[in-house]
Amino acid sequence: MNTALSNNYSNEYAYTNGRLRLRKQTRKYNYALGAIYQQAGLEGKIISDGKDSVISKSFRNILPNARFQYYFSRFKNIMLTYSTSTNQPTASQLQPVPDNSNSVNIKKGNPNLKQEYLHALRLNLSLVNPYKNRNLFAFINYQYTKNKIVNYDRVNALGVDSVKPVNVDGVSNLNASISWGNPLRFLKGNIEISTRAMLNKSKQLLNDAANEMLENNISTTTFSPEVRIEINPTEKLNILFNAEWSYTKTTYSIQWAKAAKYFNQAYGAEINLQLPKSIFFSTDFTYSINNQYSSAFNSKIPLWNASVSKQLLKYNRGELKLAVKDILNENLSVYRNSNQNYVEDVKTNSLKRYVMLSFTYNLTKLGLGSDTNNSRIIMR
């Protein structure tokens, strides 16, 4: 055993909360205002190289929160919420003993870490017209983190990276989505158009050739629109079409860190058909296209699934299903990871074509066709 690199570490974290809240409810609006007083204590004991050392920290925070909701009508409302919270450092982030299980990526904790303090602001808009089957949903969430725990990478002349967690400010994340739905009466169906957007700003620290600390500001932007059309020509036939595009770009404040970007597309269709004698047929097809990866990782993946099932027993409690997954035997997982000092494209062999026979027994009288949450026993 290498005693210089071995340690015994125990960590205890406990907190006590006191809460005060004021609420008001009216016919048109409601609101709530409050705050939480939090007192937390962290105790860590390290036994390393035959010596004991103790990490002791105490935190006192006031965590305000608020909510306001306004009703335009019974099915239309807007809600704004604000909340705060804390995250404590983990045991591995605190213990100041090097972990050299990877000889070129040595990790060492920082016993001087502070708590992360998070501010979150969220807006929800819901406009529904149930009589005309129209809807509009919007969601915005913004989060800012004070004392965010990030890595400080110090790379020496031999390329060995020594990683240490530190606290920084200026880290934020913005997520937004909007969805609009409208009936397509000439097709006996409806259309839904939606989009998601994300802007993430983070920081990493690293050293330059003179071993001076540099701050690398990282900005990641994602934009993902989607179109979905559902058609119901008859009560027993349901057809779905969807298309989704996703563009992601990551930029760095340090000039030599090259921006990373990629573009993904997915097109799909699904058919669900009810046949006589409680027999159901279902099939779906998705065609995914990955662009702007490394040349060997750009791919076009067709994925086709199909199943046939039969409802059995009283109240249709039983279902016998035969399903074939990945009929074309082309399933593949491709994704990208980007960091301040590398861009990684990953291709993973996924489970490909297989056939599965399953039997499902529903414990309620409502049967498998019900939308309620029912208990089931499934055997495959």
Coordinates of C-alpha atoms in Angstrom, one line a residue, residues 62-364:
I62 CA -31.2 33.5 3.9
L63 CA -32.9 32.0 0.9
P64 CA -35.8 34.2 -0.4
N65 CA -38.5 32.9 -2.7
A66 CA -41.6 34.3 -4.4
R67 CA -44.4 33.2 -6.7
F68 CA -47.1 35.2 -8.6
Q69 CA -49.9 33.6 -10.8
Y70 CA -52.5 35.5 -12.8
Y71 CA -55.6 33.9 -14.4
F72 CA -56.8 35.6 -17.7
S73 CA -59.6 33.0 -17.7
R74 CA -60.3 29.4 -16.6
F75 CA -57.8 27.9 -19.1
K76 CA -55.4 30.8 -19.5
N77 CA -52.8 31.8 -16.9
I78 CA -49.2 33.1 -16.4
M79 CA -47.0 32.3 -13.5
L80 CA -43.7 33.8 -12.4
T81 CA -41.5 32.1 -9.7
Y82 CA -38.2 33.0 -8.0
S83 CA -36.3 30.7 -5.7
T84 CA -32.8 30.3 -4.2
S85 CA -30.9 27.3 -3.0
T86 CA -27.5 26.0 -2.1
N87 CA -25.2 23.1 -3.1
Q88 CA -22.5 21.9 -0.8
P89 CA -19.1 20.6 -2.0
T90 CA -18.8 16.8 -2.3
A91 CA -16.4 14.7 -0.3
S92 CA -14.1 14.1 -3.3
Q93 CA -14.0 17.9 -4.0
L94 CA -12.9 18.7 -0.5
Q95 CA -10.3 16.1 0.4
P96 CA -6.8 17.5 -0.3
V97 CA -5.2 14.2 -1.2
P98 CA -4.1 13.5 -4.8
D99 CA -5.9 10.8 -6.9
N100 CA -3.4 9.6 -9.5
S101 CA -5.3 6.6 -10.7
N102 CA -4.9 8.3 -14.1
S103 CA -1.2 9.3 -14.3
V104 CA -1.9 12.1 -16.8
N105 CA -5.0 13.5 -15.1
I106 CA -4.3 13.9 -11.4
K107 CA -7.1 15.1 -9.2
K108 CA -6.8 16.8 -5.8
G109 CA -9.6 18.3 -3.7
N110 CA -9.8 21.8 -2.2
P111 CA -10.8 22.1 1.5
N112 CA -11.4 25.9 1.1
L113 CA -14.4 25.5 -1.2
K114 CA -17.5 27.5 -0.5
Q115 CA -21.1 26.5 -1.0
E116 CA -22.7 27.2 -4.4
Y117 CA -25.6 29.7 -4.1
L118 CA -28.2 29.4 -6.9
H119 CA -30.8 32.0 -8.1
A120 CA -33.6 30.7 -10.3
L121 CA -36.2 32.7 -12.2
R122 CA -39.0 30.9 -14.0
L123 CA -41.9 32.0 -16.3
N124 CA -44.7 29.8 -17.4
L125 CA -47.4 30.8 -19.9
S126 CA -50.4 28.6 -20.6
L127 CA -53.1 29.6 -23.1
V128 CA -55.6 26.8 -23.9
N129 CA -58.8 26.9 -25.9
P130 CA -60.4 23.5 -25.3
Y131 CA -63.4 24.2 -27.5
K132 CA -61.3 24.9 -30.6
N133 CA -58.5 22.5 -29.6
R134 CA -55.9 25.3 -29.7
N135 CA -53.1 25.9 -27.3
L136 CA -50.0 28.0 -26.7
F137 CA -47.4 27.1 -24.0
A138 CA -44.2 29.1 -23.2
F139 CA -41.5 28.4 -20.7
I140 CA -38.4 30.4 -19.7
N141 CA -36.0 29.4 -16.9
Y142 CA -32.9 31.5 -15.9
Q143 CA -30.4 30.3 -13.3
Y144 CA -27.4 32.2 -12.0
T145 CA -24.9 30.5 -9.7
K146 CA -22.6 32.3 -7.3
N147 CA -19.5 30.5 -6.1
K148 CA -19.9 27.9 -8.8
I149 CA -17.5 25.0 -8.4
V150 CA -15.4 24.5 -11.5
N151 CA -12.1 22.8 -12.3
Y152 CA -8.7 24.6 -12.4
D153 CA -6.5 22.6 -14.9
R154 CA -2.7 23.0 -14.6
V155 CA -0.9 21.2 -17.4
N156 CA 2.9 20.9 -17.0
A157 CA 5.6 20.5 -19.7
L158 CA 5.1 16.8 -19.9
G159 CA 1.3 17.1 -20.5
V160 CA 0.2 16.0 -17.1
D161 CA -3.0 17.7 -16.0
S162 CA -3.4 18.5 -12.3
V163 CA -7.1 19.3 -11.6
K164 CA -8.3 21.2 -8.6
P165 CA -11.9 22.4 -7.9
V166 CA -12.3 26.2 -7.2
N167 CA -15.1 28.7 -6.8
V168 CA -16.0 31.3 -9.6
D169 CA -18.8 33.7 -10.3
G170 CA -20.5 34.6 -13.6
V171 CA -21.9 31.1 -14.4
S172 CA -25.5 31.1 -15.8
N173 CA -28.0 29.0 -17.8
L174 CA -31.0 30.1 -19.8
N175 CA -33.6 27.6 -21.1
A176 CA -36.7 28.6 -23.1
S177 CA -39.3 26.7 -25.1
I178 CA -42.5 27.6 -26.9
S179 CA -45.2 25.3 -28.3
W180 CA -48.2 26.1 -30.5
G181 CA -51.0 23.7 -31.4
N182 CA -53.8 24.1 -33.8
P183 CA -56.3 21.7 -35.5
L184 CA -56.1 20.6 -39.1
R185 CA -59.7 19.9 -39.8
F186 CA -59.3 19.0 -43.5
L187 CA -57.0 16.2 -42.3
K188 CA -59.0 15.3 -39.2
G189 CA -55.9 16.0 -37.1
N190 CA -53.8 18.7 -35.5
I191 CA -50.4 20.3 -35.9
E192 CA -47.9 21.3 -33.2
I193 CA -44.9 23.6 -33.8
S194 CA -42.4 24.0 -31.0
T195 CA -38.9 25.1 -30.4
R196 CA -36.4 24.9 -27.6
A197 CA -33.4 27.2 -27.0
M198 CA -30.6 27.2 -24.5
L199 CA -27.7 29.6 -23.7
N200 CA -25.2 28.3 -21.2
K201 CA -22.3 30.4 -19.9
S202 CA -19.6 28.7 -17.8
K203 CA -16.0 29.1 -16.8
Q204 CA -12.9 27.0 -16.5
L205 CA -9.5 27.9 -15.3
L206 CA -6.2 26.8 -16.7
N207 CA -2.5 27.9 -16.9
D208 CA -0.5 29.4 -19.7
A209 CA 3.1 28.7 -20.8
A210 CA 4.3 31.0 -17.9
N211 CA 2.2 29.1 -15.5
E212 CA -0.1 32.1 -15.0
M213 CA -3.8 31.4 -14.4
L214 CA -6.2 32.1 -17.3
E215 CA -10.0 32.3 -17.2
N216 CA -11.7 30.5 -20.1
N217 CA -15.3 31.7 -20.6
I218 CA -17.3 29.1 -22.4
S219 CA -20.6 29.8 -24.1
T220 CA -22.9 27.1 -25.5
T221 CA -25.9 27.9 -27.6
T222 CA -28.5 25.3 -28.7
F223 CA -31.6 25.9 -31.0
S224 CA -34.0 23.0 -31.7
P225 CA -37.3 23.6 -33.6
E226 CA -39.7 20.7 -34.2
V227 CA -42.9 20.1 -36.2
R228 CA -45.4 17.3 -35.4
I229 CA -48.5 16.4 -37.3
E230 CA -51.1 13.9 -36.0
I231 CA -53.9 12.6 -38.3
N232 CA -56.9 10.5 -37.3
P233 CA -58.8 9.5 -40.5
T234 CA -60.9 7.1 -38.4
E235 CA -61.3 6.2 -34.8
K236 CA -59.2 3.1 -35.3
L237 CA -56.3 4.7 -37.3
N238 CA -53.8 7.1 -36.0
I239 CA -50.9 8.5 -38.1
L240 CA -48.0 10.7 -36.8
F241 CA -45.3 12.7 -38.7
N242 CA -42.6 14.7 -37.0
A243 CA -39.4 16.5 -38.0
E244 CA -36.8 17.9 -35.6
W245 CA -33.6 20.0 -36.2
S246 CA -31.0 20.8 -33.5
Y247 CA -28.0 23.2 -33.9
T248 CA -25.4 23.5 -31.1
K249 CA -22.3 25.8 -31.0
T250 CA -19.7 26.2 -28.3
T251 CA -17.3 29.1 -28.2
Y252 CA -14.3 29.9 -25.9
S253 CA -12.8 33.2 -24.8
I254 CA -9.3 31.8 -25.2
Q255 CA -8.3 32.3 -28.8
W256 CA -6.6 29.0 -29.4
A257 CA -9.6 27.0 -28.2
K258 CA -11.5 26.3 -31.4
A259 CA -15.2 26.7 -31.5
A260 CA -17.2 23.4 -31.8
K261 CA -20.5 23.1 -33.6
Y262 CA -22.8 20.4 -34.9
F263 CA -26.1 20.0 -36.6
N264 CA -28.5 17.0 -36.1
Q265 CA -31.7 16.2 -38.0
A266 CA -34.4 13.6 -37.3
Y267 CA -37.5 12.7 -39.4
G268 CA -40.1 10.2 -38.3
A269 CA -43.5 8.6 -38.9
E270 CA -45.7 6.3 -36.8
I271 CA -48.8 4.3 -37.6
N272 CA -51.2 2.8 -35.0
L273 CA -54.1 0.7 -36.3
Q274 CA -56.8 -1.2 -34.4
L275 CA -57.8 -4.4 -36.2
P276 CA -60.9 -6.6 -35.6
K277 CA -60.9 -9.0 -32.6
S278 CA -58.9 -6.6 -30.3
I279 CA -55.8 -6.9 -32.4
F280 CA -53.5 -3.8 -32.6
F281 CA -50.7 -3.1 -35.1
S282 CA -48.1 -0.4 -34.6
T283 CA -45.0 0.7 -36.5
D284 CA -42.6 3.7 -36.4
F285 CA -39.7 4.8 -38.4
T286 CA -37.0 7.5 -37.6
Y287 CA -34.2 8.7 -39.9
S288 CA -31.5 10.6 -38.0
I289 CA -28.7 12.6 -39.7
N290 CA -25.6 13.8 -37.8
N291 CA -23.6 16.6 -39.5
Q292 CA -20.4 18.6 -38.7
Y293 CA -18.9 15.9 -36.5
S294 CA -15.5 14.4 -37.4
S295 CA -15.6 12.8 -40.8
A296 CA -15.7 9.3 -39.4
F297 CA -18.6 10.2 -37.1
N298 CA -21.1 11.8 -39.5
S299 CA -23.8 9.3 -39.9
K300 CA -27.3 8.6 -41.3
I301 CA -29.2 6.1 -39.1
P302 CA -32.6 4.6 -40.1
L303 CA -34.4 3.0 -37.2
W304 CA -37.6 1.0 -37.8
N305 CA -39.7 -0.8 -35.2
A306 CA -43.0 -2.7 -35.4
S307 CA -45.3 -4.7 -33.2
V308 CA -48.6 -6.6 -33.2
S309 CA -50.6 -7.2 -30.0
K310 CA -53.8 -9.0 -28.9
Q311 CA -55.9 -8.1 -25.9
L312 CA -57.1 -11.1 -23.9
L313 CA -59.1 -12.1 -20.8
K314 CA -62.0 -10.3 -19.1
Y315 CA -62.0 -6.5 -19.3
N316 CA -59.0 -6.8 -21.7
R317 CA -56.7 -7.2 -18.7
G318 CA -54.2 -9.3 -20.6
E319 CA -52.1 -8.3 -23.6
L320 CA -49.9 -10.6 -25.7
K321 CA -47.4 -8.6 -27.8
L322 CA -44.8 -9.5 -30.4
A323 CA -42.4 -6.7 -31.2
V324 CA -39.4 -6.4 -33.5
K325 CA -36.9 -3.6 -32.7
D326 CA -34.5 -2.2 -35.3
I327 CA -35.7 -4.2 -38.2
L328 CA -33.0 -2.8 -40.5
N329 CA -30.3 -3.7 -38.0
E330 CA -28.8 -0.1 -38.2
N331 CA -29.0 1.2 -34.7
L332 CA -26.1 3.4 -33.6
S333 CA -25.4 6.0 -31.0
V334 CA -23.3 9.1 -31.9
Y335 CA -22.8 12.2 -29.8
R336 CA -20.2 14.9 -29.0
N337 CA -18.6 16.1 -25.8
S338 CA -16.8 19.5 -25.9
N339 CA -14.5 20.9 -23.1
Q340 CA -12.0 23.7 -22.8
N341 CA -9.1 21.6 -24.1
Y342 CA -10.7 18.9 -26.3
V343 CA -13.6 18.0 -28.5
E344 CA -14.6 14.3 -28.3
D345 CA -16.8 12.5 -30.8
V346 CA -18.2 9.2 -29.5
K347 CA -19.7 6.3 -31.5
T348 CA -21.3 3.5 -29.5
N349 CA -22.6 0.2 -30.7
S350 CA -26.1 0.0 -29.4
L351 CA -28.4 -3.0 -29.1
K352 CA -29.5 -3.8 -32.6
R353 CA -32.2 -6.0 -34.1
Y354 CA -34.1 -8.2 -31.7
V355 CA -37.5 -9.8 -31.3
M356 CA -39.4 -9.7 -28.0
L357 CA -42.6 -11.6 -27.0
S358 CA -44.2 -10.2 -23.9
F359 CA -47.4 -10.7 -21.9
T360 CA -48.9 -7.9 -19.7
Y361 CA -51.6 -8.5 -17.1
N362 CA -53.4 -5.4 -15.8
L363 CA -54.7 -5.6 -12.2
T364 CA -57.6 -3.2 -12.7

